[in-house]
XYZ file of C-alpha atoms in Angstrom:
349
model
C -0.042 0.168 0.304
C 2.263 2.672 0.540
C 5.469 1.502 -2.348
C 5.103 4.918 -3.657
C 6.753 5.741 -0.616
C 9.885 4.083 0.485
C 10.660 5.842 3.571
C 7.120 5.454 4.570
C 6.366 1.453 6.208
C 4.071 -0.477 6.529
C 3.345 -2.827 9.376
C 0.956 -4.921 10.540
C -1.015 -4.360 14.111
C -0.879 -7.979 14.598
C 1.445 -10.484 15.370
C -1.260 -14.074 14.168
C 1.236 -15.627 11.956
C -0.919 -15.730 8.466
C -2.584 -12.778 8.084
C 1.418 -11.040 8.480
C 2.223 -13.485 5.702
C -0.630 -12.131 4.186
C 0.011 -9.107 4.981
C 3.401 -9.461 3.765
C 2.081 -10.035 0.955
C 0.932 -6.206 0.536
C 5.168 -5.386 1.389
C 4.368 -4.775 5.576
C 7.657 -4.976 7.189
C 6.914 -5.400 10.480
C 4.091 -6.259 12.590
C 2.948 -4.981 16.110
C 0.779 -6.925 19.066
C -0.725 -5.152 22.269
C -2.409 -7.711 25.350
C -5.505 -7.363 23.541
C -4.322 -8.303 20.259
C -2.577 -11.528 21.611
C -5.941 -12.283 22.960
C -7.290 -12.537 20.059
C -4.388 -14.142 18.024
C -4.715 -16.862 20.145
C -8.316 -17.839 20.597
C -8.114 -17.379 16.135
C -5.891 -20.600 16.782
C -7.256 -22.399 19.777
C -6.514 -26.066 19.856
C -2.901 -24.874 18.910
C -2.795 -23.528 21.260
C -5.411 -25.010 23.954
C -2.903 -28.460 23.079
C -0.063 -25.890 24.201
C -1.371 -24.249 27.219
C -1.316 -28.271 28.273
C 2.126 -28.641 27.414
C 3.539 -25.979 29.365
C 1.756 -27.232 32.287
C 3.061 -30.098 31.800
C 6.157 -28.526 31.318
C 6.335 -26.116 34.314
C 4.057 -28.116 37.283
C 4.673 -24.792 39.636
C 3.279 -22.296 36.971
C 0.136 -19.923 37.618
C -2.200 -19.090 35.265
C -0.224 -15.829 33.954
C 3.040 -17.954 33.954
C 1.790 -19.994 31.537
C -0.483 -17.422 29.845
C 2.840 -15.050 28.882
C 4.134 -17.103 27.508
C 3.055 -18.599 25.154
C 2.386 -14.899 24.294
C 6.326 -15.237 24.115
C 5.781 -17.682 22.052
C 3.435 -16.350 19.920
C 5.755 -13.563 19.326
C 8.786 -15.546 18.894
C 6.959 -17.748 15.568
C 6.386 -13.972 13.806
C 9.072 -12.788 14.168
C 11.267 -15.555 12.851
C 8.803 -14.291 9.447
C 9.746 -10.848 9.338
C 14.030 -11.500 10.014
C 14.555 -11.903 6.557
C 13.355 -8.342 6.729
C 15.284 -7.539 9.673
C 18.246 -8.169 8.053
C 17.354 -6.452 4.396
C 16.521 -3.504 6.582
C 19.887 -3.657 8.573
C 17.017 -3.190 11.827
C 15.762 -0.731 10.785
C 12.638 -2.619 9.750
C 11.363 -6.140 10.403
C 11.487 -6.033 13.635
C 8.184 -8.166 15.827
C 6.834 -5.602 18.954
C 5.769 -7.362 21.889
C 4.146 -5.631 24.463
C 5.119 -5.194 28.300
C 2.807 -6.962 31.035
C -0.038 -3.874 31.834
C 0.162 -4.854 35.172
C 3.791 -3.425 35.926
C 2.782 0.054 34.804
C 4.209 1.663 37.878
C 7.114 0.023 37.862
C 9.728 1.344 35.969
C 12.828 -1.606 36.896
C 10.446 -4.590 36.013
C 9.486 -2.682 32.882
C 13.044 -2.294 31.848
C 13.706 -5.949 33.513
C 10.667 -7.169 31.311
C 11.661 -5.678 28.103
C 15.985 -6.883 28.962
C 13.838 -10.201 28.826
C 11.434 -9.216 25.913
C 14.166 -8.766 23.481
C 16.520 -11.984 24.077
C 13.496 -13.941 22.592
C 14.684 -12.913 19.032
C 17.403 -10.948 17.310
C 14.718 -8.266 15.848
C 12.569 -7.503 18.830
C 11.224 -4.233 19.841
C 9.749 -4.045 23.158
C 6.469 -2.043 24.059
C 6.100 0.145 26.917
C 4.262 2.428 27.821
C 4.677 6.440 27.564
C 3.419 7.226 30.966
C 6.515 8.489 33.341
C 6.828 4.652 34.817
C 7.649 3.629 31.244
C 9.786 6.419 30.118
C 12.442 6.751 32.554
C 12.322 2.853 31.684
C 12.507 3.814 28.136
C 15.662 5.917 28.942
C 17.201 3.105 30.626
C 17.030 -0.117 28.313
C 17.387 1.655 25.406
C 20.942 2.635 26.936
C 21.373 -1.257 27.312
C 20.769 -1.740 24.017
C 16.700 -2.335 23.736
C 14.239 -0.968 20.841
C 12.007 0.581 22.192
C 7.983 1.330 20.560
C 5.706 3.496 22.747
C 1.871 2.629 23.687
C -0.311 4.215 25.851
C 1.123 7.459 23.805
C -2.091 9.516 21.682
C -0.865 12.545 22.340
C 1.980 14.880 20.866
C 4.040 15.677 24.571
C 3.789 11.919 24.443
C 5.969 11.535 21.449
C 8.020 13.464 21.831
C 8.665 12.510 25.178
C 9.810 9.397 24.260
C 11.880 10.769 22.050
C 14.124 12.896 23.881
C 13.970 10.113 26.486
C 15.248 7.813 23.675
C 17.812 10.528 22.821
C 19.811 10.309 26.079
C 19.814 6.593 26.539
C 21.694 6.188 22.392
C 23.490 9.330 23.756
C 24.449 7.535 26.588
C 25.756 4.137 24.654
C 27.848 6.530 22.149
C 29.014 7.480 24.951
C 30.016 4.187 26.125
C 31.416 3.120 22.989
C 28.298 1.127 22.359
C 26.469 1.207 18.494
C 23.842 2.899 18.529
C 22.884 2.284 14.490
C 20.648 -1.428 14.752
C 18.180 -0.268 16.290
C 15.284 1.061 15.377
C 12.924 3.217 18.253
C 9.984 4.161 17.539
C 6.837 6.181 19.135
C 3.249 5.382 19.136
C 0.401 7.298 18.596
C -3.251 5.636 18.484
C -4.742 8.203 16.404
C -8.012 5.991 16.070
C -8.782 5.838 20.678
C -7.895 10.240 20.959
C -10.671 10.214 18.288
C -12.655 8.361 20.130
C -11.630 9.808 23.734
C -12.814 13.313 22.421
C -16.444 11.875 20.816
C -16.423 10.043 24.344
C -15.605 13.535 26.083
C -17.912 15.689 23.300
C -20.528 13.121 23.993
C -20.409 13.339 27.796
C -20.019 17.530 27.783
C -22.911 17.910 25.369
C -20.687 19.350 23.203
C -22.128 19.647 19.223
C -18.759 20.144 17.016
C -19.069 19.598 13.650
C -19.443 16.222 11.043
C -16.931 14.796 10.658
C -14.420 17.010 12.603
C -13.340 14.544 14.888
C -12.535 12.071 12.909
C -9.388 14.836 12.333
C -8.532 14.637 16.090
C -5.734 12.013 15.715
C -4.475 12.766 12.469
C -3.286 16.863 13.324
C -2.262 15.212 16.536
C 0.027 13.295 13.990
C 1.064 15.056 11.557
C 2.300 17.595 14.498
C 3.918 15.525 16.917
C 5.567 14.463 12.667
C 6.025 18.272 12.158
C 8.436 18.276 15.597
C 9.406 15.270 14.779
C 11.478 16.304 11.387
C 12.774 19.644 12.935
C 14.646 18.265 16.372
C 15.803 14.834 14.173
C 14.737 12.635 16.635
C 15.899 9.129 15.476
C 12.170 7.732 16.711
C 9.637 7.210 13.900
C 6.600 7.844 14.632
C 4.091 5.016 14.737
C 0.126 5.514 13.521
C -1.771 3.077 15.102
C -5.872 2.401 16.180
C -7.388 2.741 12.971
C -11.073 4.098 12.476
C -11.241 5.702 9.379
C -8.844 5.666 5.805
C -7.746 8.795 7.208
C -5.462 7.556 9.455
C -3.071 6.034 6.699
C -4.100 7.963 3.827
C -3.341 11.790 5.548
C -0.152 10.500 6.935
C 1.591 8.746 4.493
C 4.153 10.354 2.819
C 6.947 10.856 5.716
C 9.525 8.570 7.402
C 6.771 7.203 9.161
C 5.285 3.469 10.330
C 1.630 2.984 9.448
C 0.092 -0.093 11.499
C -3.350 -0.333 10.816
C -5.123 -3.547 11.464
C -5.810 -6.945 8.219
C -8.927 -6.316 7.633
C -8.355 -2.080 6.724
C -5.493 -3.749 4.771
C -7.566 -5.436 2.350
C -9.850 -3.148 2.653
C -7.456 -0.466 1.081
C -6.443 -2.592 -1.238
C -9.895 -3.681 -2.401
C -11.669 0.085 -2.678
C -8.161 0.986 -4.931
C -7.448 3.730 -2.359
C -5.760 6.709 -3.610
C -2.784 7.707 -1.565
C -0.898 10.330 -2.723
C 1.669 12.084 -0.476
C -0.134 14.435 2.573
C 1.681 13.888 5.402
C 2.991 17.392 4.943
C -0.797 19.074 4.071
C -2.154 20.446 6.881
C -5.224 19.409 8.525
C -7.689 22.432 7.688
C -6.920 24.603 10.268
C -10.636 26.036 10.609
C -11.046 22.358 12.235
C -7.826 22.716 14.065
C -9.146 25.717 15.531
C -13.162 24.357 16.245
C -11.007 21.523 17.939
C -8.869 23.577 20.654
C -11.965 25.912 20.933
C -14.132 23.083 21.955
C -12.653 20.661 23.216
C -9.667 20.893 25.946
C -8.160 17.477 25.656
C -7.409 18.460 22.729
C -5.997 21.077 23.609
C -3.806 18.828 25.950
C -3.382 16.094 22.873
C -2.268 18.523 20.111
C -0.262 21.396 22.177
C 3.881 19.916 22.943
C 3.520 21.209 26.074
C -0.282 19.965 26.858
C 0.710 18.025 29.450
C 3.725 17.009 31.350
C 4.747 13.495 32.394
C 3.311 13.144 35.275
C -0.053 13.206 34.163
C 0.534 11.126 31.146
C -0.615 8.602 32.664
C -4.739 10.229 34.116
C -4.916 11.269 30.738
C -8.221 9.817 30.031
C -7.434 7.731 27.196
C -4.544 6.517 29.346
C -6.399 5.365 31.370
C -9.592 4.314 29.519
C -7.621 1.650 27.436
C -4.862 0.820 30.500
C -8.131 -0.753 31.462
C -8.226 -2.534 28.245
C -5.043 -3.671 27.902
C -5.616 -4.742 31.739
C -9.269 -6.421 30.831
C -6.509 -8.606 28.241
C -4.723 -10.285 30.516
C -7.222 -11.209 32.749
C -9.081 -13.016 29.718
C -6.277 -14.610 29.017
C -5.026 -15.958 32.381
C -9.128 -17.008 32.411
C -8.522 -18.889 29.520
C -5.276 -20.704 30.259
C -7.559 -21.901 33.734
C -9.983 -23.135 31.901
C -7.861 -25.479 29.810
C -6.181 -26.235 33.603
C -9.062 -26.709 35.668
C -11.797 -27.359 32.914
C -15.735 -27.739 33.744
C -16.628 -31.099 35.260
C -20.180 -30.110 33.564
């Protein structure tokens, strides 16, 4: 879908191996995952993973449901990473990566996040590790970047968050360079979950009874991403932006043309291809100023999301979209443990 613009990379928004294989025929050069997506991928191939859960239980007789569930996530991720290894070698580490997300239950503990990032990074040479764009996560990002782990920011919806992420990565890279350690094969990215920002602003507008022009709210995430891209370009950050959480084709068509990653779910890729969507370079085309002005005037949380200084690092965890999405990730983690429990302690009825 993005072959016209060599800098713009397509990553599949799932580690499901079958989806990833098909996405790679569309030009995908990477993949991302999160607890919700991982649980869906496991359920999509339930006979295989149910059998594997039984095997893992036999291999680890004292392991609990969560430990076994996370081992399944690791194995799913290793399989997907293996598919991408030729791309990883071809792109010198910049693409060909599989993104695995840290346990959402660790979201308050920078040390635990960093330690798990180390563990995940060692699973395959082309792993990139998702850490939350919160104060604890950003602290961990600097440290693991210094250790040589390529990171991806998640729970990330705003310009202020991705700027803080990029600055943390730069500090980590500078520490590596000062220590004489290589940085050439690292490939950090910072996600803006554009559709989830739109979702949150639609929720706040509805809750407040605020009338917004038809279609205006569909541009909020796009506007934030374009604003972040302009800042990243101006400042020369070595972190790429990644667009995720697709809700409409604007989250692709308005963002191609730059040195960014576009990560639509596979079903969106098939629809876009089937409809022959025109994809001229639009990353530098500004969103209609009237739309941005309306969003800024009516929605305080859009101002927080759009302005580079809209929030402090300490405020990131309290942003509504962050809390809502974290709750979904935590629920998916609990769902994975329940799935394992249903195998280990089957209902006798």
